[in-house]
Coordinates of C-alpha atoms in Angstrom, one line a residue:
Chain B
X843 CA 52.5 -61.5 10.5
X844 CA 53.6 -57.9 11.1
X845 CA 57.5 -57.4 11.8
X846 CA 59.0 -55.0 14.7
X847 CA 59.9 -52.8 12.0
X848 CA 56.8 -53.1 10.3
X849 CA 54.7 -52.0 13.7
X850 CA 56.9 -49.0 13.7
X851 CA 56.7 -48.0 10.0
X852 CA 53.2 -48.2 10.3
X853 CA 52.4 -46.9 13.6
X854 CA 50.0 -43.9 13.1
X855 CA 47.8 -45.5 10.7
X856 CA 47.7 -48.5 13.1
X857 CA 46.4 -46.3 15.5
X858 CA 43.4 -45.6 13.5
X859 CA 40.3 -47.2 14.9
X860 CA 39.0 -49.9 12.9
X861 CA 41.8 -50.7 10.8
X862 CA 44.6 -51.7 13.6
X863 CA 47.0 -54.4 13.1
X864 CA 44.9 -56.4 11.4
X865 CA 44.2 -54.2 8.7
X866 CA 47.8 -53.4 8.5
X867 CA 48.3 -57.3 8.1
X868 CA 45.8 -57.4 5.4
X869 CA 47.5 -54.5 3.6
X870 CA 50.5 -56.6 4.2
X871 CA 49.2 -59.5 2.4
X872 CA 47.7 -57.9 -0.5
X873 CA 48.5 -56.9 -3.9
X874 CA 47.2 -53.8 -6.2
X875 CA 47.9 -53.7 -9.6
X876 CA 48.3 -49.9 -10.7
X877 CA 47.2 -49.6 -14.5
X878 CA 49.4 -46.3 -15.5
X879 CA 52.4 -44.4 -14.1
X880 CA 51.2 -40.8 -15.1
X881 CA 49.5 -38.3 -13.4
X882 CA 47.5 -40.6 -11.2
X883 CA 49.7 -43.7 -11.2
X884 CA 52.4 -41.8 -9.3
X885 CA 50.6 -40.4 -6.4
X886 CA 48.7 -43.3 -6.4
X887 CA 51.2 -45.6 -6.5
X888 CA 53.3 -43.6 -3.8
X889 CA 50.5 -43.5 -1.2
X890 CA 50.1 -47.1 -1.8
X891 CA 53.3 -47.9 -1.1
X892 CA 53.7 -45.9 2.1
X893 CA 50.5 -47.4 3.1
X894 CA 52.3 -50.6 3.2
X895 CA 50.4 -53.0 0.3
X896 CA 52.4 -55.8 0.2
X897 CA 52.9 -55.9 -3.6
X898 CA 52.2 -53.2 -6.0
X899 CA 52.6 -53.8 -9.7
X900 CA 52.8 -50.9 -12.1
X901 CA 51.8 -51.2 -15.9
X902 CA 53.2 -48.6 -18.5
X903 CA 54.7 -48.9 -21.9
X904 CA 55.4 -45.4 -22.3
X905 CA 58.8 -43.5 -21.8
X906 CA 59.0 -40.7 -19.7
X907 CA 58.8 -37.0 -21.6
X908 CA 59.9 -33.7 -20.3
X909 CA 56.0 -32.5 -20.7
X910 CA 55.0 -35.4 -18.1
X911 CA 57.0 -33.5 -15.3
X912 CA 54.6 -31.1 -14.0
X913 CA 52.5 -33.9 -12.8
X914 CA 53.9 -37.3 -13.1
X915 CA 55.9 -36.8 -9.2
X916 CA 57.7 -40.3 -9.7
X917 CA 59.5 -39.1 -12.9
X918 CA 62.7 -36.3 -12.5
X919 CA 64.2 -34.7 -15.4
X920 CA 67.0 -37.4 -15.2
X921 CA 64.6 -40.2 -16.1
X922 CA 63.7 -38.7 -19.2
X923 CA 63.4 -41.4 -22.1
X924 CA 63.4 -44.4 -19.5
X925 CA 60.3 -46.3 -19.2
X926 CA 58.0 -45.1 -16.6
X927 CA 57.0 -48.4 -15.1
X928 CA 60.8 -48.8 -14.4
X929 CA 61.4 -45.1 -13.3
X930 CA 58.1 -45.5 -10.9
X931 CA 59.4 -48.6 -9.6
X932 CA 63.0 -47.4 -8.6
X933 CA 61.7 -44.5 -6.6
X934 CA 59.1 -46.7 -4.8
X935 CA 61.8 -49.1 -3.9
X936 CA 63.7 -46.6 -2.2
X937 CA 60.3 -45.0 -0.7
X938 CA 59.6 -48.3 1.0
X939 CA 61.9 -51.6 0.5
X940 CA 59.9 -53.6 2.6
X941 CA 57.5 -54.0 -0.3
X942 CA 57.5 -55.7 -3.4
X943 CA 57.2 -53.6 -6.3
X944 CA 56.8 -54.9 -9.9
X945 CA 57.0 -52.8 -13.1
X946 CA 55.4 -54.2 -16.3
X947 CA 56.3 -52.3 -19.6
X948 CA 53.9 -53.9 -21.7
X949 CA 50.5 -52.5 -23.5
X950 CA 47.4 -53.7 -21.5
X951 CA 45.1 -55.2 -24.0
X952 CA 42.1 -57.2 -24.5
X953 CA 44.6 -60.2 -24.7
X954 CA 46.6 -59.8 -21.8
X955 CA 44.4 -58.1 -19.6
X956 CA 43.3 -61.0 -17.5
X957 CA 46.7 -62.4 -17.2
X958 CA 48.2 -59.1 -15.8
X959 CA 45.4 -58.5 -13.3
X960 CA 44.6 -62.1 -12.1
X961 CA 45.2 -62.6 -8.2
X962 CA 45.2 -59.0 -7.8
X963 CA 43.2 -57.7 -4.6
X964 CA 42.1 -54.5 -6.4
X965 CA 43.0 -52.6 -9.8
X966 CA 43.6 -49.0 -9.6
X967 CA 42.7 -47.6 -13.0
X968 CA 45.4 -44.6 -14.0
X969 CA 44.8 -44.8 -17.7
X970 CA 44.9 -42.0 -20.4
X971 CA 42.2 -43.4 -22.3
X972 CA 38.8 -45.0 -22.8
X973 CA 39.5 -47.9 -24.3
X974 CA 42.1 -49.7 -22.2
X975 CA 39.9 -48.7 -19.2
X976 CA 37.1 -50.2 -21.0
X977 CA 39.3 -53.6 -21.3
X978 CA 40.2 -53.4 -17.9
X979 CA 36.6 -53.1 -16.7
X980 CA 35.4 -56.2 -18.3
X981 CA 38.7 -58.0 -16.9
X982 CA 37.9 -57.0 -13.4
X983 CA 34.3 -58.1 -14.0
X984 CA 35.2 -61.3 -15.4
X985 CA 37.8 -62.1 -12.7
X986 CA 35.7 -60.5 -10.0
X987 CA 38.4 -57.9 -9.1
X988 CA 37.2 -54.5 -7.6
X989 CA 38.2 -51.7 -10.2
X990 CA 38.7 -48.5 -8.6
X991 CA 38.1 -45.6 -11.6
X992 CA 39.3 -42.1 -11.8
X993 CA 39.6 -40.1 -14.5
X994 CA 40.5 -36.0 -15.1
X995 CA 40.4 -33.6 -17.2
X996 CA 41.3 -29.8 -16.6
X997 CA 40.7 -29.0 -13.2
X998 CA 37.8 -31.7 -13.0
X999 CA 37.6 -35.6 -12.3
X1000 CA 35.5 -38.1 -10.7
X1001 CA 36.2 -41.7 -8.8
X1002 CA 34.0 -44.6 -8.5
X1003 CA 34.6 -48.0 -7.2
X1004 CA 33.4 -50.9 -9.4
X1005 CA 32.8 -54.1 -7.2
X1006 CA 31.9 -56.9 -9.9
X1007 CA 28.7 -58.4 -9.2
X1008 CA 27.2 -55.5 -6.8
X1009 CA 27.6 -52.2 -8.3
X1010 CA 27.4 -50.6 -12.1
X1011 CA 30.6 -51.4 -13.9
X1012 CA 32.0 -49.0 -16.1
X1013 CA 30.3 -49.9 -19.1
X1014 CA 26.9 -49.3 -17.0
X1015 CA 28.1 -45.7 -16.6
X1016 CA 29.3 -45.1 -20.0
X1017 CA 28.3 -47.7 -22.8
X1018 CA 30.1 -45.7 -25.9
X1019 CA 33.2 -44.6 -26.6
X1020 CA 33.5 -40.7 -25.6
X1021 CA 35.1 -38.2 -28.1
X1022 CA 38.6 -37.7 -26.7
X1023 CA 40.5 -34.3 -27.0
X1024 CA 44.5 -34.7 -26.7
X1025 CA 46.2 -33.7 -25.0
X1026 CA 44.2 -32.5 -22.5
X1027 CA 45.0 -29.4 -20.0
X1028 CA 45.9 -30.2 -16.6
X1029 CA 47.7 -29.4 -13.3
X1030 CA 49.4 -31.7 -11.4
X1031 CA 47.4 -31.4 -8.5
X1032 CA 44.1 -32.7 -10.1
X1033 CA 45.1 -36.3 -10.8
X1034 CA 46.7 -36.2 -7.3
X1035 CA 43.3 -35.4 -5.8
X1036 CA 41.2 -38.1 -7.9
X1037 CA 44.5 -40.7 -7.2
X1038 CA 44.4 -40.0 -3.5
X1039 CA 40.8 -40.8 -3.1
X1040 CA 41.3 -44.1 -5.4
X1041 CA 43.9 -44.9 -3.1
X1042 CA 41.7 -44.7 0.1
X1043 CA 39.0 -46.5 -1.6
X1044 CA 41.7 -48.9 -2.3
X1045 CA 43.0 -49.3 1.4
X1046 CA 39.3 -49.3 2.6
X1047 CA 38.3 -52.5 0.3
X1048 CA 41.6 -54.5 1.2
X1049 CA 41.4 -53.7 5.0
X1050 CA 37.2 -54.1 5.1
X1051 CA 36.1 -50.7 7.0
X1052 CA 34.7 -47.4 6.0
X1053 CA 31.8 -46.6 3.2
X1054 CA 33.0 -47.1 -0.1
X1055 CA 32.0 -45.2 -3.5
X1056 CA 30.2 -48.1 -4.7
X1057 CA 27.3 -47.2 -6.7
X1058 CA 27.8 -43.8 -6.7
X1059 CA 30.2 -41.6 -8.9
X1060 CA 32.1 -38.4 -6.9
X1061 CA 32.6 -35.4 -9.3
X1062 CA 34.9 -32.9 -8.5
X1063 CA 35.4 -29.5 -9.8
X1064 CA 38.8 -27.8 -8.4
X1065 CA 38.0 -24.8 -10.0
X1066 CA 35.1 -23.7 -8.3
X1067 CA 35.3 -26.2 -5.7
X1068 CA 32.1 -27.9 -6.2
X1069 CA 31.6 -31.3 -5.3
X1070 CA 28.7 -33.7 -6.0
X1071 CA 27.6 -37.5 -6.0
X1072 CA 25.8 -38.8 -8.9
X1073 CA 23.9 -42.2 -8.1
X1074 CA 25.3 -45.1 -10.6
X1075 CA 22.6 -47.2 -12.2
X1076 CA 23.6 -51.0 -13.1
X1077 CA 22.1 -51.5 -16.6
X1078 CA 20.4 -54.8 -16.9
X1079 CA 21.2 -55.3 -20.8
X1080 CA 25.1 -54.0 -19.9
X1081 CA 27.4 -55.8 -22.5
X1082 CA 30.1 -56.5 -19.7
X1083 CA 28.2 -56.9 -16.1
X1084 CA 24.6 -57.5 -17.6
X1085 CA 22.5 -60.2 -19.2
X1086 CA 24.3 -59.4 -22.7
X1087 CA 27.8 -60.3 -20.7
X1088 CA 29.6 -62.7 -19.6
X1089 CA 28.5 -62.3 -16.0
Chain O
X568 CA 13.5 -16.8 -11.2
X569 CA 17.1 -17.8 -10.5
X570 CA 18.7 -20.9 -10.9
X571 CA 21.9 -21.8 -9.5
X572 CA 24.1 -23.6 -12.0
X573 CA 27.2 -26.0 -10.9
X574 CA 29.5 -27.3 -13.5
X575 CA 31.5 -30.4 -13.6
X576 CA 33.4 -30.0 -16.9
X577 CA 35.1 -27.5 -18.9
X578 CA 32.7 -24.5 -18.6
X579 CA 33.4 -21.7 -16.3
X580 CA 29.2 -21.1 -15.4
X581 CA 30.5 -17.9 -13.4
X582 CA 32.2 -16.4 -16.6
X583 CA 29.1 -16.8 -18.8
X584 CA 26.2 -16.1 -15.6
X585 CA 26.7 -13.6 -13.1
X586 CA 27.4 -15.1 -9.7
X587 CA 26.7 -18.4 -11.5
X588 CA 23.2 -17.8 -11.9
X589 CA 20.6 -18.2 -14.7
X590 CA 17.8 -15.7 -14.5
X591 CA 15.1 -17.3 -16.7
X592 CA 11.6 -16.0 -17.2
X593 CA 8.9 -16.7 -14.3
X594 CA 6.8 -18.9 -16.8
X595 CA 7.2 -22.2 -15.8
X596 CA 10.4 -22.6 -17.3
X597 CA 11.8 -26.5 -17.8
X598 CA 15.2 -28.1 -17.4
X599 CA 15.0 -28.2 -21.2
X600 CA 14.7 -24.0 -21.4
X601 CA 17.6 -24.0 -18.8
X602 CA 19.9 -26.2 -20.9
X603 CA 18.8 -24.5 -24.0
X604 CA 19.8 -21.3 -22.4
X605 CA 23.1 -22.6 -21.2
X606 CA 24.0 -24.5 -24.7
X607 CA 23.1 -20.7 -26.5
X608 CA 25.3 -18.6 -24.0
X609 CA 28.2 -20.9 -23.8
X610 CA 29.6 -20.2 -27.6
X611 CA 29.4 -24.0 -28.4
X612 CA 31.5 -25.1 -25.5
X613 CA 28.5 -26.6 -23.5
X614 CA 26.7 -28.4 -26.3
X615 CA 24.3 -30.0 -23.9
X616 CA 21.3 -30.4 -25.9
X617 CA 22.1 -32.6 -28.9
X618 CA 21.0 -30.5 -32.0
X619 CA 20.0 -33.7 -34.0
X620 CA 17.8 -35.4 -31.2
X621 CA 17.1 -32.2 -29.0
X622 CA 17.7 -34.6 -26.2
X623 CA 20.6 -34.4 -23.6
X624 CA 23.8 -35.2 -25.6
X625 CA 25.1 -38.4 -24.3
X626 CA 28.3 -37.2 -23.1
X627 CA 26.8 -35.5 -20.5
X628 CA 24.7 -35.9 -17.0
X629 CA 22.6 -33.8 -15.4
X630 CA 21.7 -33.1 -11.8
X631 CA 18.5 -31.2 -10.4
X632 CA 19.1 -30.6 -6.7
X633 CA 21.3 -33.7 -6.7
X634 CA 18.7 -35.9 -8.7
X635 CA 20.0 -37.6 -11.7
X636 CA 17.8 -36.7 -14.7
X637 CA 17.4 -40.4 -15.2
X638 CA 15.3 -40.2 -12.0
X639 CA 13.1 -37.5 -12.9
X640 CA 10.0 -38.5 -14.2
X641 CA 9.4 -35.8 -16.6
X642 CA 13.2 -35.7 -17.7
X643 CA 13.9 -32.6 -19.5
X644 CA 10.3 -31.6 -18.9
X645 CA 10.7 -30.8 -15.2
X646 CA 9.7 -27.7 -14.2
X647 CA 12.3 -25.8 -12.4
X648 CA 11.6 -23.5 -9.6
X649 CA 13.1 -20.4 -8.0
X650 CA 16.3 -21.5 -6.1
X651 CA 17.1 -24.6 -7.6
X652 CA 20.2 -25.9 -8.0
X653 CA 21.3 -28.0 -11.3
X654 CA 24.4 -29.5 -12.0
X655 CA 26.1 -30.3 -15.5
X656 CA 29.1 -32.6 -15.9
X657 CA 30.6 -35.4 -17.8
X658 CA 32.6 -38.1 -17.4
X659 CA 36.3 -37.8 -17.8
X660 CA 38.7 -40.6 -19.1
X661 CA 42.0 -38.8 -19.3
X662 CA 44.4 -39.9 -16.7
X663 CA 47.2 -37.3 -16.7
X664 CA 49.1 -39.9 -18.7

């Protein structure tokens, strides 16, 4: 049930045709897990909170460092040394006190991943490494939870939406561990842009309108302002979602 | 023959190829010819062709006029035409963390 305050706070998006009070109610009843409170996780959780997602769980086990502050907009100078999940939660509670913010300072592993995401409406991938993404992908496929993937490097990035049982999963797209170079170069705007697209996807999944980036990957190069879509193909022999997997 | 190149990874096409266009000999060049040229001219930044296998390096994807290489019947031996647009990219797994 939307309150009088909800109707006023979310008035401008409620006016969007195809969303309305029903869409807002769905957001209020939803639970989104944001995996990572870094360059993607900060803007993503900010816009999810503004939009009125009823519960946001933000998971990150790392502490804020000075070199994070060019892009991780929920962490400020005074937060250096504090756990990122806690730092982000404090800001988000001030931004929108009418929703629930649950910070989790645990590292995501193959053992706890399913418990951490159980019952969520969607999981937003804001991780900074391939291994944890692979773990989350597997947990989402097993739990049947939509997984909105985003990744960045420099001024480039990509987004895709994984709907278990319907679209290819991350392991279909990338069956083997890639070579990772750390720390990569990045401007704050690139993870922010990727995060905003992930949030739009998450809102559409929950409220049930629009067309998703399901079965296709959007690639962005902000250096040249080139954008392209690549069709994602489900691998029948995928170890996660195919004949060699659990589902 | 000119092929327009678009990059979706850490390779600045315009820095290497004038106006982002690759000039190839008109002798029925293939996608493999183009990717070899890119690999050679990029000073190792874009190792698109795996030197060990001679095939597309598994880190990359290639689109020809929006169609994925995987969907092209002739794969790397697909012949290119003047004005074709080829996109090269790779998946990125960092999250700004």
